[in-house]
Structure formats: structure tokens, C-alpha cells
Amino acid sequence: MRHLLIALAMAALSGLAPAQGRELPPMMYLTSLNLDSLLESLKQKPEFARLNGELIGSPLRLVVSHEFEMTAGGSAAGLTSAMLAGGSLGLLPVVTNNDLVITYDIRVHNRSVSKYRFRENFTEAKNIYANQGNTALAKEAAAWVLTTVDPFLEQMNADPKVAELLEEYRFYFGDQPQP
């Protein structure tokens, strides 16, 4: 009897085991970043081999967004720097100090299943006359964004909500890859 209970407990826990290395179903990829190398980096991982930015209407989505959050020191430095840059008619750069927050959001029918956030602090000096565009990141920040892929996969593979999503998907659609 004792062995039966242990076997049942092991079977129950194996259903919650992470889906490490298992290919996820086809998912639509959406991002606020102007960074094609992020999609390429994700598609190189076996979990996201079928990730595609053109799967319009797909109920499964991976949404990668970014935002800059001001720090207390960054607010003071930014204000002082902006006044100095304006006073020098743009000869001095504007120095900003913000946290770049990258969020990976797995969504089903536009409802969030799991979110993973990564944060790093960056200081930049920008000329007020230079226009980088709204979604352009500095090279250092873009390189850091690419380093978030592996920690994201580790957290996602250990997430029981994602394992449950995969089990439900396989229950209805089987384990065979869809074209």
C-alpha cells in the first residue's frame, strides 16, 4: 500500500514537472521593441521553434514589451541635466538614468497566463537634437535585452501554469506539431 501511495504521488508530481525543452504550440509574437534579433534568439530555442509574428488570430501569444521606469536619482539627474542642456542651447547632452524593464507575457485569448519581468539600470547621454526614434534602444541596452532570453526560459519552464497550459493543449490537439 505504501508503495502504491508513493507511486501515485510521483505520478501526480510528474504532471506538474516543467516542460523543459518541449516545443510550445504555435504562438504569435508581438513586441514593442524594434529588435529583430530578439525574435531570432527566441526561435533558436526548442520551446519557441514555432514562434511567428504573422500568426494573426492565434489564441496563444508571446508579448514582449519594454518600459523605462524613472529612478529617484534619475529624476533629479534628468531635471538638472535638461536645464543645463537647455541653457547651453544643446551643447551639453541630456543625461538620463532609468531602469529598463522587459516583460515577457504569455497570453491565451488575450488573457495573461504568466508574466516574467527583468530589470536593469542604464545611464545614457543624449544630444537633444539627435532623434533615435521611440523604440530604438542603445546598443548596451539592446545587448542586455538579448541576455534575458535564457532566464526567461528557465522561469517559464519551471512555471506550473505553463505546464498546465501545455497539458491542456496536448489533451485537445495531441502531441503532434501543427503545420
PDB file of C-alpha atoms in Angstrom:
ATOM      1  CA  MET A   1       0.000   0.000   0.000  1.00  0.00           C
ATOM      2  CA  ARG A   2       2.823   2.358   0.895  1.00  0.00           C
ATOM      3  CA  HIS A   3       4.495   1.807  -2.485  1.00  0.00           C
ATOM      4  CA  LEU A   4       1.204   2.482  -4.246  1.00  0.00           C
ATOM      5  CA  LEU A   5       0.840   5.839  -2.470  1.00  0.00           C
ATOM      6  CA  ILE A   6       4.411   6.785  -3.352  1.00  0.00           C
ATOM      7  CA  ALA A   7       3.817   5.822  -6.987  1.00  0.00           C
ATOM      8  CA  LEU A   8       0.607   7.873  -7.109  1.00  0.00           C
ATOM      9  CA  ALA A   9       2.366  10.880  -5.569  1.00  0.00           C
ATOM     10  CA  MET A  10       5.204  10.602  -8.091  1.00  0.00           C
ATOM     11  CA  ALA A  11       2.711  10.368 -10.965  1.00  0.00           C
ATOM     12  CA  ALA A  12       0.857  13.436  -9.732  1.00  0.00           C
ATOM     13  CA  LEU A  13       4.074  15.421  -9.402  1.00  0.00           C
ATOM     14  CA  SER A  14       5.279  14.358 -12.843  1.00  0.00           C
ATOM     15  CA  GLY A  15       2.223  16.045 -14.352  1.00  0.00           C
ATOM     16  CA  LEU A  16       3.431  19.316 -12.823  1.00  0.00           C
ATOM     17  CA  ALA A  17       7.012  18.844 -13.986  1.00  0.00           C
ATOM     18  CA  PRO A  18       8.420  21.671 -16.071  1.00  0.00           C
ATOM     19  CA  ALA A  19       8.175  21.387 -19.817  1.00  0.00           C
ATOM     20  CA  GLN A  20      11.892  21.942 -20.242  1.00  0.00           C
ATOM     21  CA  GLY A  21      12.961  21.608 -23.845  1.00  0.00           C
ATOM     22  CA  ARG A  22       9.446  20.737 -25.002  1.00  0.00           C
ATOM     23  CA  GLU A  23       8.234  22.612 -28.011  1.00  0.00           C
ATOM     24  CA  LEU A  24       5.395  25.000 -27.343  1.00  0.00           C
ATOM     25  CA  PRO A  25       2.410  25.185 -29.699  1.00  0.00           C
ATOM     26  CA  PRO A  26       2.466  27.795 -32.478  1.00  0.00           C
ATOM     27  CA  MET A  27       2.346  31.237 -30.887  1.00  0.00           C
ATOM     28  CA  MET A  28       2.017  34.736 -32.249  1.00  0.00           C
ATOM     29  CA  TYR A  29       4.908  37.034 -31.331  1.00  0.00           C
ATOM     30  CA  LEU A  30       4.223  40.684 -30.518  1.00  0.00           C
ATOM     31  CA  THR A  31       6.746  43.201 -29.248  1.00  0.00           C
ATOM     32  CA  SER A  32       7.162  46.885 -28.535  1.00  0.00           C
ATOM     33  CA  LEU A  33      10.877  46.620 -29.287  1.00  0.00           C
ATOM     34  CA  ASN A  34      12.469  47.395 -32.615  1.00  0.00           C
ATOM     35  CA  LEU A  35      14.837  44.451 -32.183  1.00  0.00           C
ATOM     36  CA  ASP A  36      14.627  41.640 -34.760  1.00  0.00           C
ATOM     37  CA  SER A  37      17.462  39.742 -33.098  1.00  0.00           C
ATOM     38  CA  LEU A  38      15.211  39.036 -30.087  1.00  0.00           C
ATOM     39  CA  LEU A  39      12.775  37.024 -32.217  1.00  0.00           C
ATOM     40  CA  GLU A  40      15.686  35.191 -33.845  1.00  0.00           C
ATOM     41  CA  SER A  41      17.171  34.413 -30.432  1.00  0.00           C
ATOM     42  CA  LEU A  42      13.839  33.080 -29.154  1.00  0.00           C
ATOM     43  CA  LYS A  43      13.251  30.956 -32.266  1.00  0.00           C
ATOM     44  CA  GLN A  44      16.632  29.266 -31.786  1.00  0.00           C
ATOM     45  CA  LYS A  45      15.330  27.763 -28.548  1.00  0.00           C
ATOM     46  CA  PRO A  46      13.399  24.472 -28.950  1.00  0.00           C
ATOM     47  CA  GLU A  47      10.465  25.788 -26.897  1.00  0.00           C
ATOM     48  CA  PHE A  48       9.805  28.601 -29.372  1.00  0.00           C
ATOM     49  CA  ALA A  49      10.639  26.921 -32.678  1.00  0.00           C
ATOM     50  CA  ARG A  50       7.116  27.730 -33.951  1.00  0.00           C
ATOM     51  CA  LEU A  51       7.007  31.329 -32.718  1.00  0.00           C
ATOM     52  CA  ASN A  52       5.855  33.603 -35.535  1.00  0.00           C
ATOM     53  CA  GLY A  53       4.985  37.277 -35.793  1.00  0.00           C
ATOM     54  CA  GLU A  54       2.458  36.634 -38.551  1.00  0.00           C
ATOM     55  CA  LEU A  55       0.085  34.187 -36.834  1.00  0.00           C
ATOM     56  CA  ILE A  56      -2.809  36.623 -36.832  1.00  0.00           C
ATOM     57  CA  GLY A  57      -5.751  35.180 -34.921  1.00  0.00           C
ATOM     58  CA  SER A  58      -3.684  32.727 -32.893  1.00  0.00           C
ATOM     59  CA  PRO A  59      -5.128  32.351 -29.388  1.00  0.00           C
ATOM     60  CA  LEU A  60      -1.625  31.836 -27.965  1.00  0.00           C
ATOM     61  CA  ARG A  61       0.687  34.847 -27.866  1.00  0.00           C
ATOM     62  CA  LEU A  62       4.047  35.829 -26.509  1.00  0.00           C
ATOM     63  CA  VAL A  63       4.059  39.574 -25.905  1.00  0.00           C
ATOM     64  CA  VAL A  64       7.438  41.147 -25.168  1.00  0.00           C
ATOM     65  CA  SER A  65       7.181  44.737 -24.007  1.00  0.00           C
ATOM     66  CA  HIS A  66       9.571  47.281 -22.611  1.00  0.00           C
ATOM     67  CA  GLU A  67       9.249  50.364 -20.489  1.00  0.00           C
ATOM     68  CA  PHE A  68      11.585  52.813 -18.851  1.00  0.00           C
ATOM     69  CA  GLU A  69      10.954  53.480 -15.182  1.00  0.00           C
ATOM     70  CA  MET A  70      12.455  56.549 -13.571  1.00  0.00           C
ATOM     71  CA  THR A  71      14.612  56.077 -10.518  1.00  0.00           C
ATOM     72  CA  ALA A  72      14.754  58.650  -7.727  1.00  0.00           C
ATOM     73  CA  GLY A  73      18.302  59.617  -8.645  1.00  0.00           C
ATOM     74  CA  GLY A  74      17.443  59.527 -12.329  1.00  0.00           C
ATOM     75  CA  SER A  75      14.663  62.085 -11.887  1.00  0.00           C
ATOM     76  CA  ALA A  76      16.950  64.576 -10.172  1.00  0.00           C
ATOM     77  CA  ALA A  77      19.810  63.998 -12.607  1.00  0.00           C
ATOM     78  CA  GLY A  78      17.483  64.238 -15.600  1.00  0.00           C
ATOM     79  CA  LEU A  79      15.986  67.537 -14.467  1.00  0.00           C
ATOM     80  CA  THR A  80      19.382  69.079 -13.752  1.00  0.00           C
ATOM     81  CA  SER A  81      20.801  67.728 -16.990  1.00  0.00           C
ATOM     82  CA  ALA A  82      17.831  69.031 -19.006  1.00  0.00           C
ATOM     83  CA  MET A  83      18.252  72.518 -17.533  1.00  0.00           C
ATOM     84  CA  LEU A  84      21.975  72.513 -18.338  1.00  0.00           C
ATOM     85  CA  ALA A  85      21.370  71.208 -21.866  1.00  0.00           C
ATOM     86  CA  GLY A  86      18.710  73.850 -22.485  1.00  0.00           C
ATOM     87  CA  GLY A  87      20.897  76.585 -21.015  1.00  0.00           C
ATOM     88  CA  SER A  88      23.783  75.610 -23.276  1.00  0.00           C
ATOM     89  CA  LEU A  89      21.455  75.537 -26.333  1.00  0.00           C
ATOM     90  CA  GLY A  90      22.088  71.823 -26.763  1.00  0.00           C
ATOM     91  CA  LEU A  91      25.871  71.816 -26.487  1.00  0.00           C
ATOM     92  CA  LEU A  92      25.704  69.689 -23.338  1.00  0.00           C
ATOM     93  CA  PRO A  93      23.926  66.324 -23.560  1.00  0.00           C
ATOM     94  CA  VAL A  94      20.906  65.313 -21.522  1.00  0.00           C
ATOM     95  CA  VAL A  95      21.843  62.535 -19.114  1.00  0.00           C
ATOM     96  CA  THR A  96      19.133  60.048 -18.204  1.00  0.00           C
ATOM     97  CA  ASN A  97      19.225  57.263 -15.634  1.00  0.00           C
ATOM     98  CA  ASN A  98      16.320  54.838 -15.933  1.00  0.00           C
ATOM     99  CA  ASP A  99      15.503  51.218 -15.282  1.00  0.00           C
ATOM    100  CA  LEU A 100      14.734  49.307 -18.467  1.00  0.00           C
ATOM    101  CA  VAL A 101      12.032  46.739 -17.683  1.00  0.00           C
ATOM    102  CA  ILE A 102      11.457  43.892 -20.143  1.00  0.00           C
ATOM    103  CA  THR A 103       8.242  41.909 -19.686  1.00  0.00           C
ATOM    104  CA  TYR A 104       7.557  38.547 -21.316  1.00  0.00           C
ATOM    105  CA  ASP A 105       3.824  37.836 -21.176  1.00  0.00           C
ATOM    106  CA  ILE A 106       2.315  34.503 -22.261  1.00  0.00           C
ATOM    107  CA  ARG A 107      -1.300  35.130 -23.194  1.00  0.00           C
ATOM    108  CA  VAL A 108      -4.216  32.886 -24.157  1.00  0.00           C
ATOM    109  CA  HIS A 109      -7.215  34.590 -25.761  1.00  0.00           C
ATOM    110  CA  ASN A 110      -5.661  37.901 -24.707  1.00  0.00           C
ATOM    111  CA  ARG A 111      -5.622  36.893 -21.020  1.00  0.00           C
ATOM    112  CA  SER A 112      -2.296  36.721 -19.272  1.00  0.00           C
ATOM    113  CA  VAL A 113      -1.252  33.245 -18.121  1.00  0.00           C
ATOM    114  CA  SER A 114       2.228  34.142 -16.866  1.00  0.00           C
ATOM    115  CA  LYS A 115       4.416  37.251 -16.788  1.00  0.00           C
ATOM    116  CA  TYR A 116       8.162  37.414 -16.345  1.00  0.00           C
ATOM    117  CA  ARG A 117       9.894  40.748 -15.692  1.00  0.00           C
ATOM    118  CA  PHE A 118      13.559  41.637 -15.930  1.00  0.00           C
ATOM    119  CA  ARG A 119      15.049  44.969 -14.864  1.00  0.00           C
ATOM    120  CA  GLU A 120      18.392  46.671 -15.459  1.00  0.00           C
ATOM    121  CA  ASN A 121      19.569  50.224 -14.845  1.00  0.00           C
ATOM    122  CA  PHE A 122      21.060  52.242 -17.717  1.00  0.00           C
ATOM    123  CA  THR A 123      22.563  55.716 -17.874  1.00  0.00           C
ATOM    124  CA  GLU A 124      22.603  57.439 -21.251  1.00  0.00           C
ATOM    125  CA  ALA A 125      23.822  60.774 -22.524  1.00  0.00           C
ATOM    126  CA  LYS A 126      21.785  62.032 -25.497  1.00  0.00           C
ATOM    127  CA  ASN A 127      22.063  65.082 -27.656  1.00  0.00           C
ATOM    128  CA  ILE A 128      18.740  66.934 -27.631  1.00  0.00           C
ATOM    129  CA  TYR A 129      18.938  67.360 -31.411  1.00  0.00           C
ATOM    130  CA  ALA A 130      19.521  63.659 -32.131  1.00  0.00           C
ATOM    131  CA  ASN A 131      16.429  61.592 -32.878  1.00  0.00           C
ATOM    132  CA  GLN A 132      16.732  57.890 -32.032  1.00  0.00           C
ATOM    133  CA  GLY A 133      13.062  57.141 -32.505  1.00  0.00           C
ATOM    134  CA  ASN A 134      10.603  55.900 -29.918  1.00  0.00           C
ATOM    135  CA  THR A 135      11.562  52.235 -29.883  1.00  0.00           C
ATOM    136  CA  ALA A 136      15.301  52.413 -30.527  1.00  0.00           C
ATOM    137  CA  LEU A 137      17.466  51.163 -27.693  1.00  0.00           C
ATOM    138  CA  ALA A 138      21.093  51.977 -27.083  1.00  0.00           C
ATOM    139  CA  LYS A 139      23.494  49.194 -28.096  1.00  0.00           C
ATOM    140  CA  GLU A 140      24.240  48.328 -24.479  1.00  0.00           C
ATOM    141  CA  ALA A 141      20.528  48.064 -23.615  1.00  0.00           C
ATOM    142  CA  ALA A 142      19.770  46.008 -26.750  1.00  0.00           C
ATOM    143  CA  ALA A 143      22.573  43.594 -25.851  1.00  0.00           C
ATOM    144  CA  TRP A 144      21.162  43.246 -22.333  1.00  0.00           C
ATOM    145  CA  VAL A 145      17.677  42.503 -23.679  1.00  0.00           C
ATOM    146  CA  LEU A 146      19.107  39.505 -25.546  1.00  0.00           C
ATOM    147  CA  THR A 147      20.593  38.180 -22.297  1.00  0.00           C
ATOM    148  CA  THR A 148      17.100  37.973 -20.760  1.00  0.00           C
ATOM    149  CA  VAL A 149      16.072  35.116 -23.072  1.00  0.00           C
ATOM    150  CA  ASP A 150      17.751  32.325 -21.082  1.00  0.00           C
ATOM    151  CA  PRO A 151      16.492  33.454 -17.628  1.00  0.00           C
ATOM    152  CA  PHE A 152      13.024  33.837 -19.157  1.00  0.00           C
ATOM    153  CA  LEU A 153      13.141  30.256 -20.461  1.00  0.00           C
ATOM    154  CA  GLU A 154      14.320  28.939 -17.085  1.00  0.00           C
ATOM    155  CA  GLN A 155      11.467  30.656 -15.264  1.00  0.00           C
ATOM    156  CA  MET A 156       8.920  29.659 -17.901  1.00  0.00           C
ATOM    157  CA  ASN A 157       9.989  26.001 -17.851  1.00  0.00           C
ATOM    158  CA  ALA A 158       9.626  25.919 -14.059  1.00  0.00           C
ATOM    159  CA  ASP A 159       6.195  27.583 -14.127  1.00  0.00           C
ATOM    160  CA  PRO A 160       3.320  25.174 -13.325  1.00  0.00           C
ATOM    161  CA  LYS A 161       0.856  27.442 -15.168  1.00  0.00           C
ATOM    162  CA  VAL A 162       2.755  26.944 -18.433  1.00  0.00           C
ATOM    163  CA  ALA A 163       2.985  23.188 -17.809  1.00  0.00           C
ATOM    164  CA  GLU A 164      -0.783  23.140 -17.254  1.00  0.00           C
ATOM    165  CA  LEU A 165      -1.321  25.114 -20.467  1.00  0.00           C
ATOM    166  CA  LEU A 166       0.789  22.591 -22.405  1.00  0.00           C
ATOM    167  CA  GLU A 167      -1.082  19.636 -20.921  1.00  0.00           C
ATOM    168  CA  GLU A 168      -4.427  21.180 -21.831  1.00  0.00           C
ATOM    169  CA  TYR A 169      -3.219  21.939 -25.351  1.00  0.00           C
ATOM    170  CA  ARG A 170      -1.979  18.371 -25.809  1.00  0.00           C
ATOM    171  CA  PHE A 171      -5.245  16.981 -24.421  1.00  0.00           C
ATOM    172  CA  TYR A 172      -7.251  18.753 -27.121  1.00  0.00           C
ATOM    173  CA  PHE A 173      -4.791  18.808 -30.023  1.00  0.00           C
ATOM    174  CA  GLY A 174      -2.393  15.932 -29.392  1.00  0.00           C
ATOM    175  CA  ASP A 175       1.377  15.956 -29.237  1.00  0.00           C
ATOM    176  CA  GLN A 176       1.966  16.276 -32.970  1.00  0.00           C
ATOM    177  CA  PRO A 177       3.379  19.504 -34.365  1.00  0.00           C
ATOM    178  CA  GLN A 178       0.861  21.573 -36.256  1.00  0.00           C
ATOM    179  CA  PRO A 179       1.931  22.928 -39.685  1.00  0.00           C
TER     180      PRO A 179
END
